[in-house]
Amino acid sequence: GRVFLRGQYYDEERKNGTPQQTNDTRIGLGALGLDFGSAERGRTTIRAWGSSQLYHQSFSAIAADRSREDLTRLQRVPADALGLSAQWTRPLGARHRLLIGAEARHVSGTTEEQAIARGAVTSFVEAGGEETGAALYAQDLIQLHPRLVATASLRFDAWRLRDARS
């Protein structure tokens, strides 16, 4: 068997040519995995993962004579995702293999924008929502010849969108 844990973090900040035009991105990812079983009785793999990210950007207008910069828009975009999968595979003879699996995920995201004129917020726009999905699948592989494999598979997917807003 095997167990693993993996993490990753990304952080970036940039200036976009003027003091008020900036953007930054932060992304965190994590995964946990488990593999166990035997080739004769079947191997199982389980994976769980998640991510979180935040993107921020500001926009501005520059006066024609380049004497002034005015902030015109602020944008913030958070998003999160979680997932889980499990798979089992087993040989059913020397040339025959069965695979069965399931997976699920949940994703949510929002974009938040503020329009600014003459230093005051004039409007606020928010859009976003959530998606949840799941799947079940099975696959049967038969090696008919060293260079020919027959595959039969079946997959069922379901998903739901919620809290969509703008």
PDB file of C-alpha atoms in Angstrom:
ATOM      1  CA  GLY A   1       0.000   0.000   0.000  1.00  0.00           C
ATOM      2  CA  ARG A   2       0.883   3.654  -0.252  1.00  0.00           C
ATOM      3  CA  VAL A   3      -0.299   6.891   1.353  1.00  0.00           C
ATOM      4  CA  PHE A   4       0.684  10.332   0.159  1.00  0.00           C
ATOM      5  CA  LEU A   5      -0.047  13.943   0.979  1.00  0.00           C
ATOM      6  CA  ARG A   6       0.832  16.736  -1.408  1.00  0.00           C
ATOM      7  CA  GLY A   7       0.491  20.493  -1.058  1.00  0.00           C
ATOM      8  CA  GLN A   8       1.256  23.452  -3.249  1.00  0.00           C
ATOM      9  CA  TYR A   9       0.979  27.213  -2.818  1.00  0.00           C
ATOM     10  CA  TYR A  10       1.338  29.936  -5.430  1.00  0.00           C
ATOM     11  CA  ASP A  11       1.465  33.667  -4.657  1.00  0.00           C
ATOM     12  CA  GLU A  12       2.014  36.432  -7.190  1.00  0.00           C
ATOM     13  CA  GLU A  13       1.726  40.214  -6.959  1.00  0.00           C
ATOM     14  CA  ARG A  14       2.244  42.566  -9.899  1.00  0.00           C
ATOM     15  CA  LYS A  15       2.125  46.216 -10.758  1.00  0.00           C
ATOM     16  CA  ASN A  16       0.573  46.824 -14.158  1.00  0.00           C
ATOM     17  CA  GLY A  17       2.366  49.980 -15.200  1.00  0.00           C
ATOM     18  CA  THR A  18       0.862  52.542 -12.810  1.00  0.00           C
ATOM     19  CA  PRO A  19       0.685  52.895  -9.023  1.00  0.00           C
ATOM     20  CA  GLN A  20      -3.047  52.049  -8.871  1.00  0.00           C
ATOM     21  CA  GLN A  21      -3.139  49.204 -11.418  1.00  0.00           C
ATOM     22  CA  THR A  22      -2.211  46.049  -9.557  1.00  0.00           C
ATOM     23  CA  ASN A  23      -3.195  42.418  -9.511  1.00  0.00           C
ATOM     24  CA  ASP A  24      -2.420  39.494  -7.282  1.00  0.00           C
ATOM     25  CA  THR A  25      -3.205  35.805  -7.297  1.00  0.00           C
ATOM     26  CA  ARG A  26      -3.046  33.297  -4.476  1.00  0.00           C
ATOM     27  CA  ILE A  27      -3.713  29.593  -5.049  1.00  0.00           C
ATOM     28  CA  GLY A  28      -3.481  26.764  -2.530  1.00  0.00           C
ATOM     29  CA  LEU A  29      -3.820  23.110  -3.549  1.00  0.00           C
ATOM     30  CA  GLY A  30      -3.806  19.929  -1.510  1.00  0.00           C
ATOM     31  CA  ALA A  31      -4.241  16.224  -2.247  1.00  0.00           C
ATOM     32  CA  LEU A  32      -4.380  13.065  -0.163  1.00  0.00           C
ATOM     33  CA  GLY A  33      -4.062   9.620  -1.731  1.00  0.00           C
ATOM     34  CA  LEU A  34      -4.311   6.031  -0.611  1.00  0.00           C
ATOM     35  CA  ASP A  35      -3.474   2.925  -2.688  1.00  0.00           C
ATOM     36  CA  PHE A  36      -3.936  -0.610  -1.366  1.00  0.00           C
ATOM     37  CA  GLY A  37      -4.815  -4.169  -2.334  1.00  0.00           C
ATOM     38  CA  SER A  38      -3.181  -6.860  -4.406  1.00  0.00           C
ATOM     39  CA  ALA A  39      -2.994  -7.639  -8.111  1.00  0.00           C
ATOM     40  CA  GLU A  40      -4.852 -10.914  -7.574  1.00  0.00           C
ATOM     41  CA  ARG A  41      -7.752  -9.657  -5.419  1.00  0.00           C
ATOM     42  CA  GLY A  42      -7.975  -6.117  -6.747  1.00  0.00           C
ATOM     43  CA  ARG A  43      -6.262  -2.759  -6.267  1.00  0.00           C
ATOM     44  CA  THR A  44      -8.048   0.244  -4.780  1.00  0.00           C
ATOM     45  CA  THR A  45      -7.056   3.886  -5.142  1.00  0.00           C
ATOM     46  CA  ILE A  46      -8.700   6.716  -3.214  1.00  0.00           C
ATOM     47  CA  ARG A  47      -8.000  10.405  -3.801  1.00  0.00           C
ATOM     48  CA  ALA A  48      -9.227  13.536  -2.035  1.00  0.00           C
ATOM     49  CA  TRP A  49      -8.220  17.002  -3.162  1.00  0.00           C
ATOM     50  CA  GLY A  50      -9.057  20.632  -2.594  1.00  0.00           C
ATOM     51  CA  SER A  51      -8.077  24.028  -3.876  1.00  0.00           C
ATOM     52  CA  SER A  52      -8.699  27.619  -2.923  1.00  0.00           C
ATOM     53  CA  GLN A  53      -7.772  30.657  -4.936  1.00  0.00           C
ATOM     54  CA  LEU A  54      -8.194  34.405  -4.786  1.00  0.00           C
ATOM     55  CA  TYR A  55      -7.592  36.812  -7.640  1.00  0.00           C
ATOM     56  CA  HIS A  56      -7.666  40.582  -7.187  1.00  0.00           C
ATOM     57  CA  GLN A  57      -7.209  43.304  -9.800  1.00  0.00           C
ATOM     58  CA  SER A  58      -7.604  47.073  -9.963  1.00  0.00           C
ATOM     59  CA  PHE A  59      -8.191  49.241 -13.033  1.00  0.00           C
ATOM     60  CA  SER A  60      -7.635  52.944 -13.531  1.00  0.00           C
ATOM     61  CA  ALA A  61      -7.993  55.753 -16.037  1.00  0.00           C
ATOM     62  CA  ILE A  62      -5.053  58.010 -16.888  1.00  0.00           C
ATOM     63  CA  ALA A  63      -5.630  61.684 -17.714  1.00  0.00           C
ATOM     64  CA  ALA A  64      -4.697  62.627 -21.296  1.00  0.00           C
ATOM     65  CA  ASP A  65      -1.835  64.814 -20.033  1.00  0.00           C
ATOM     66  CA  ARG A  66      -0.742  61.943 -17.716  1.00  0.00           C
ATOM     67  CA  SER A  67      -0.986  64.236 -14.694  1.00  0.00           C
ATOM     68  CA  ARG A  68      -3.559  62.142 -12.821  1.00  0.00           C
ATOM     69  CA  GLU A  69      -4.629  58.528 -12.363  1.00  0.00           C
ATOM     70  CA  ASP A  70      -8.136  57.694 -11.127  1.00  0.00           C
ATOM     71  CA  LEU A  71      -9.210  54.291  -9.840  1.00  0.00           C
ATOM     72  CA  THR A  72     -12.151  53.031 -11.974  1.00  0.00           C
ATOM     73  CA  ARG A  73     -12.779  49.434 -10.929  1.00  0.00           C
ATOM     74  CA  LEU A  74     -11.822  46.895  -8.270  1.00  0.00           C
ATOM     75  CA  GLN A  75     -12.289  43.192  -8.952  1.00  0.00           C
ATOM     76  CA  ARG A  76     -12.034  40.287  -6.496  1.00  0.00           C
ATOM     77  CA  VAL A  77     -12.563  36.646  -7.562  1.00  0.00           C
ATOM     78  CA  PRO A  78     -12.518  33.908  -4.898  1.00  0.00           C
ATOM     79  CA  ALA A  79     -13.048  30.247  -5.902  1.00  0.00           C
ATOM     80  CA  ASP A  80     -12.905  26.958  -4.002  1.00  0.00           C
ATOM     81  CA  ALA A  81     -13.091  23.313  -5.077  1.00  0.00           C
ATOM     82  CA  LEU A  82     -13.185  19.930  -3.332  1.00  0.00           C
ATOM     83  CA  GLY A  83     -13.121  16.483  -4.883  1.00  0.00           C
ATOM     84  CA  LEU A  84     -13.047  12.795  -4.054  1.00  0.00           C
ATOM     85  CA  SER A  85     -12.505   9.725  -6.219  1.00  0.00           C
ATOM     86  CA  ALA A  86     -12.249   5.985  -5.667  1.00  0.00           C
ATOM     87  CA  GLN A  87     -11.352   3.277  -8.136  1.00  0.00           C
ATOM     88  CA  TRP A  88     -11.083  -0.498  -7.914  1.00  0.00           C
ATOM     89  CA  THR A  89      -9.532  -2.708 -10.572  1.00  0.00           C
ATOM     90  CA  ARG A  90      -9.095  -6.465 -10.704  1.00  0.00           C
ATOM     91  CA  PRO A  91      -7.923  -8.979 -13.288  1.00  0.00           C
ATOM     92  CA  LEU A  92     -10.487 -11.614 -14.245  1.00  0.00           C
ATOM     93  CA  GLY A  93      -8.008 -13.926 -15.902  1.00  0.00           C
ATOM     94  CA  ALA A  94      -4.804 -13.431 -17.826  1.00  0.00           C
ATOM     95  CA  ARG A  95      -6.343 -11.168 -20.502  1.00  0.00           C
ATOM     96  CA  HIS A  96      -9.382  -9.683 -18.804  1.00  0.00           C
ATOM     97  CA  ARG A  97      -9.572  -6.720 -16.391  1.00  0.00           C
ATOM     98  CA  LEU A  98     -12.520  -5.020 -14.654  1.00  0.00           C
ATOM     99  CA  LEU A  99     -12.447  -1.443 -13.379  1.00  0.00           C
ATOM    100  CA  ILE A 100     -15.141   0.240 -11.230  1.00  0.00           C
ATOM    101  CA  GLY A 101     -15.009   3.795  -9.928  1.00  0.00           C
ATOM    102  CA  ALA A 102     -16.783   6.823  -8.503  1.00  0.00           C
ATOM    103  CA  GLU A 103     -15.943  10.501  -8.242  1.00  0.00           C
ATOM    104  CA  ALA A 104     -17.504  13.658  -6.815  1.00  0.00           C
ATOM    105  CA  ARG A 105     -16.640  17.344  -6.790  1.00  0.00           C
ATOM    106  CA  HIS A 106     -17.938  20.654  -5.488  1.00  0.00           C
ATOM    107  CA  VAL A 107     -16.874  24.008  -6.968  1.00  0.00           C
ATOM    108  CA  SER A 108     -17.917  27.487  -5.881  1.00  0.00           C
ATOM    109  CA  GLY A 109     -16.828  30.834  -7.216  1.00  0.00           C
ATOM    110  CA  THR A 110     -17.737  34.490  -7.172  1.00  0.00           C
ATOM    111  CA  THR A 111     -16.658  37.608  -8.964  1.00  0.00           C
ATOM    112  CA  GLU A 112     -17.118  40.860  -7.060  1.00  0.00           C
ATOM    113  CA  GLU A 113     -16.619  44.163  -8.859  1.00  0.00           C
ATOM    114  CA  GLN A 114     -16.883  47.747  -7.701  1.00  0.00           C
ATOM    115  CA  ALA A 115     -17.135  50.530 -10.271  1.00  0.00           C
ATOM    116  CA  ILE A 116     -15.609  53.799  -9.088  1.00  0.00           C
ATOM    117  CA  ALA A 117     -16.069  57.344 -10.404  1.00  0.00           C
ATOM    118  CA  ARG A 118     -14.437  60.444  -8.908  1.00  0.00           C
ATOM    119  CA  GLY A 119     -13.289  58.422  -5.907  1.00  0.00           C
ATOM    120  CA  ALA A 120     -16.742  57.073  -4.988  1.00  0.00           C
ATOM    121  CA  VAL A 121     -18.169  53.587  -5.543  1.00  0.00           C
ATOM    122  CA  THR A 122     -20.971  53.945  -8.122  1.00  0.00           C
ATOM    123  CA  SER A 123     -22.024  50.310  -8.472  1.00  0.00           C
ATOM    124  CA  PHE A 124     -21.329  46.871  -7.110  1.00  0.00           C
ATOM    125  CA  VAL A 125     -21.665  43.776  -9.294  1.00  0.00           C
ATOM    126  CA  GLU A 126     -21.515  40.243  -7.965  1.00  0.00           C
ATOM    127  CA  ALA A 127     -21.898  37.018  -9.920  1.00  0.00           C
ATOM    128  CA  GLY A 128     -21.205  33.443  -8.996  1.00  0.00           C
ATOM    129  CA  GLY A 129     -22.601  30.123  -8.000  1.00  0.00           C
ATOM    130  CA  GLU A 130     -21.877  26.539  -7.078  1.00  0.00           C
ATOM    131  CA  GLU A 131     -21.628  23.282  -8.989  1.00  0.00           C
ATOM    132  CA  THR A 132     -21.771  19.820  -7.489  1.00  0.00           C
ATOM    133  CA  GLY A 133     -21.160  16.764  -9.622  1.00  0.00           C
ATOM    134  CA  ALA A 134     -20.767  13.030  -9.232  1.00  0.00           C
ATOM    135  CA  ALA A 135     -20.102  10.067 -11.491  1.00  0.00           C
ATOM    136  CA  LEU A 136     -20.145   6.277 -11.359  1.00  0.00           C
ATOM    137  CA  TYR A 137     -18.383   4.226 -14.001  1.00  0.00           C
ATOM    138  CA  ALA A 138     -17.372   0.704 -14.954  1.00  0.00           C
ATOM    139  CA  GLN A 139     -15.037  -0.558 -17.637  1.00  0.00           C
ATOM    140  CA  ASP A 140     -14.335  -4.053 -18.917  1.00  0.00           C
ATOM    141  CA  LEU A 141     -11.115  -4.624 -20.893  1.00  0.00           C
ATOM    142  CA  ILE A 142     -10.327  -7.813 -22.768  1.00  0.00           C
ATOM    143  CA  GLN A 143      -7.053  -8.295 -24.598  1.00  0.00           C
ATOM    144  CA  LEU A 144      -8.029 -10.179 -27.742  1.00  0.00           C
ATOM    145  CA  HIS A 145      -4.544 -10.078 -29.258  1.00  0.00           C
ATOM    146  CA  PRO A 146      -1.216  -8.561 -28.104  1.00  0.00           C
ATOM    147  CA  ARG A 147      -2.062  -5.494 -30.229  1.00  0.00           C
ATOM    148  CA  LEU A 148      -5.866  -5.474 -29.861  1.00  0.00           C
ATOM    149  CA  VAL A 149      -7.947  -4.667 -26.764  1.00  0.00           C
ATOM    150  CA  ALA A 150     -11.755  -4.649 -26.643  1.00  0.00           C
ATOM    151  CA  THR A 151     -13.259  -2.193 -24.188  1.00  0.00           C
ATOM    152  CA  ALA A 152     -16.824  -1.879 -22.935  1.00  0.00           C
ATOM    153  CA  SER A 153     -17.638   0.953 -20.559  1.00  0.00           C
ATOM    154  CA  LEU A 154     -20.575   2.573 -18.859  1.00  0.00           C
ATOM    155  CA  ARG A 155     -20.617   5.953 -17.098  1.00  0.00           C
ATOM    156  CA  PHE A 156     -23.345   7.851 -15.275  1.00  0.00           C
ATOM    157  CA  ASP A 157     -22.840  11.558 -14.512  1.00  0.00           C
ATOM    158  CA  ALA A 158     -25.045  13.885 -12.497  1.00  0.00           C
ATOM    159  CA  TRP A 159     -24.526  17.524 -11.629  1.00  0.00           C
ATOM    160  CA  ARG A 160     -26.378  20.373 -10.032  1.00  0.00           C
ATOM    161  CA  LEU A 161     -25.925  24.115 -10.291  1.00  0.00           C
ATOM    162  CA  ARG A 162     -27.022  26.143  -7.251  1.00  0.00           C
ATOM    163  CA  ASP A 163     -27.088  29.666  -5.969  1.00  0.00           C
ATOM    164  CA  ALA A 164     -26.369  31.164  -9.388  1.00  0.00           C
ATOM    165  CA  ARG A 165     -26.493  34.917  -9.014  1.00  0.00           C
ATOM    166  CA  SER A 166     -25.652  38.069 -10.853  1.00  0.00           C
TER     167      SER A 166
END
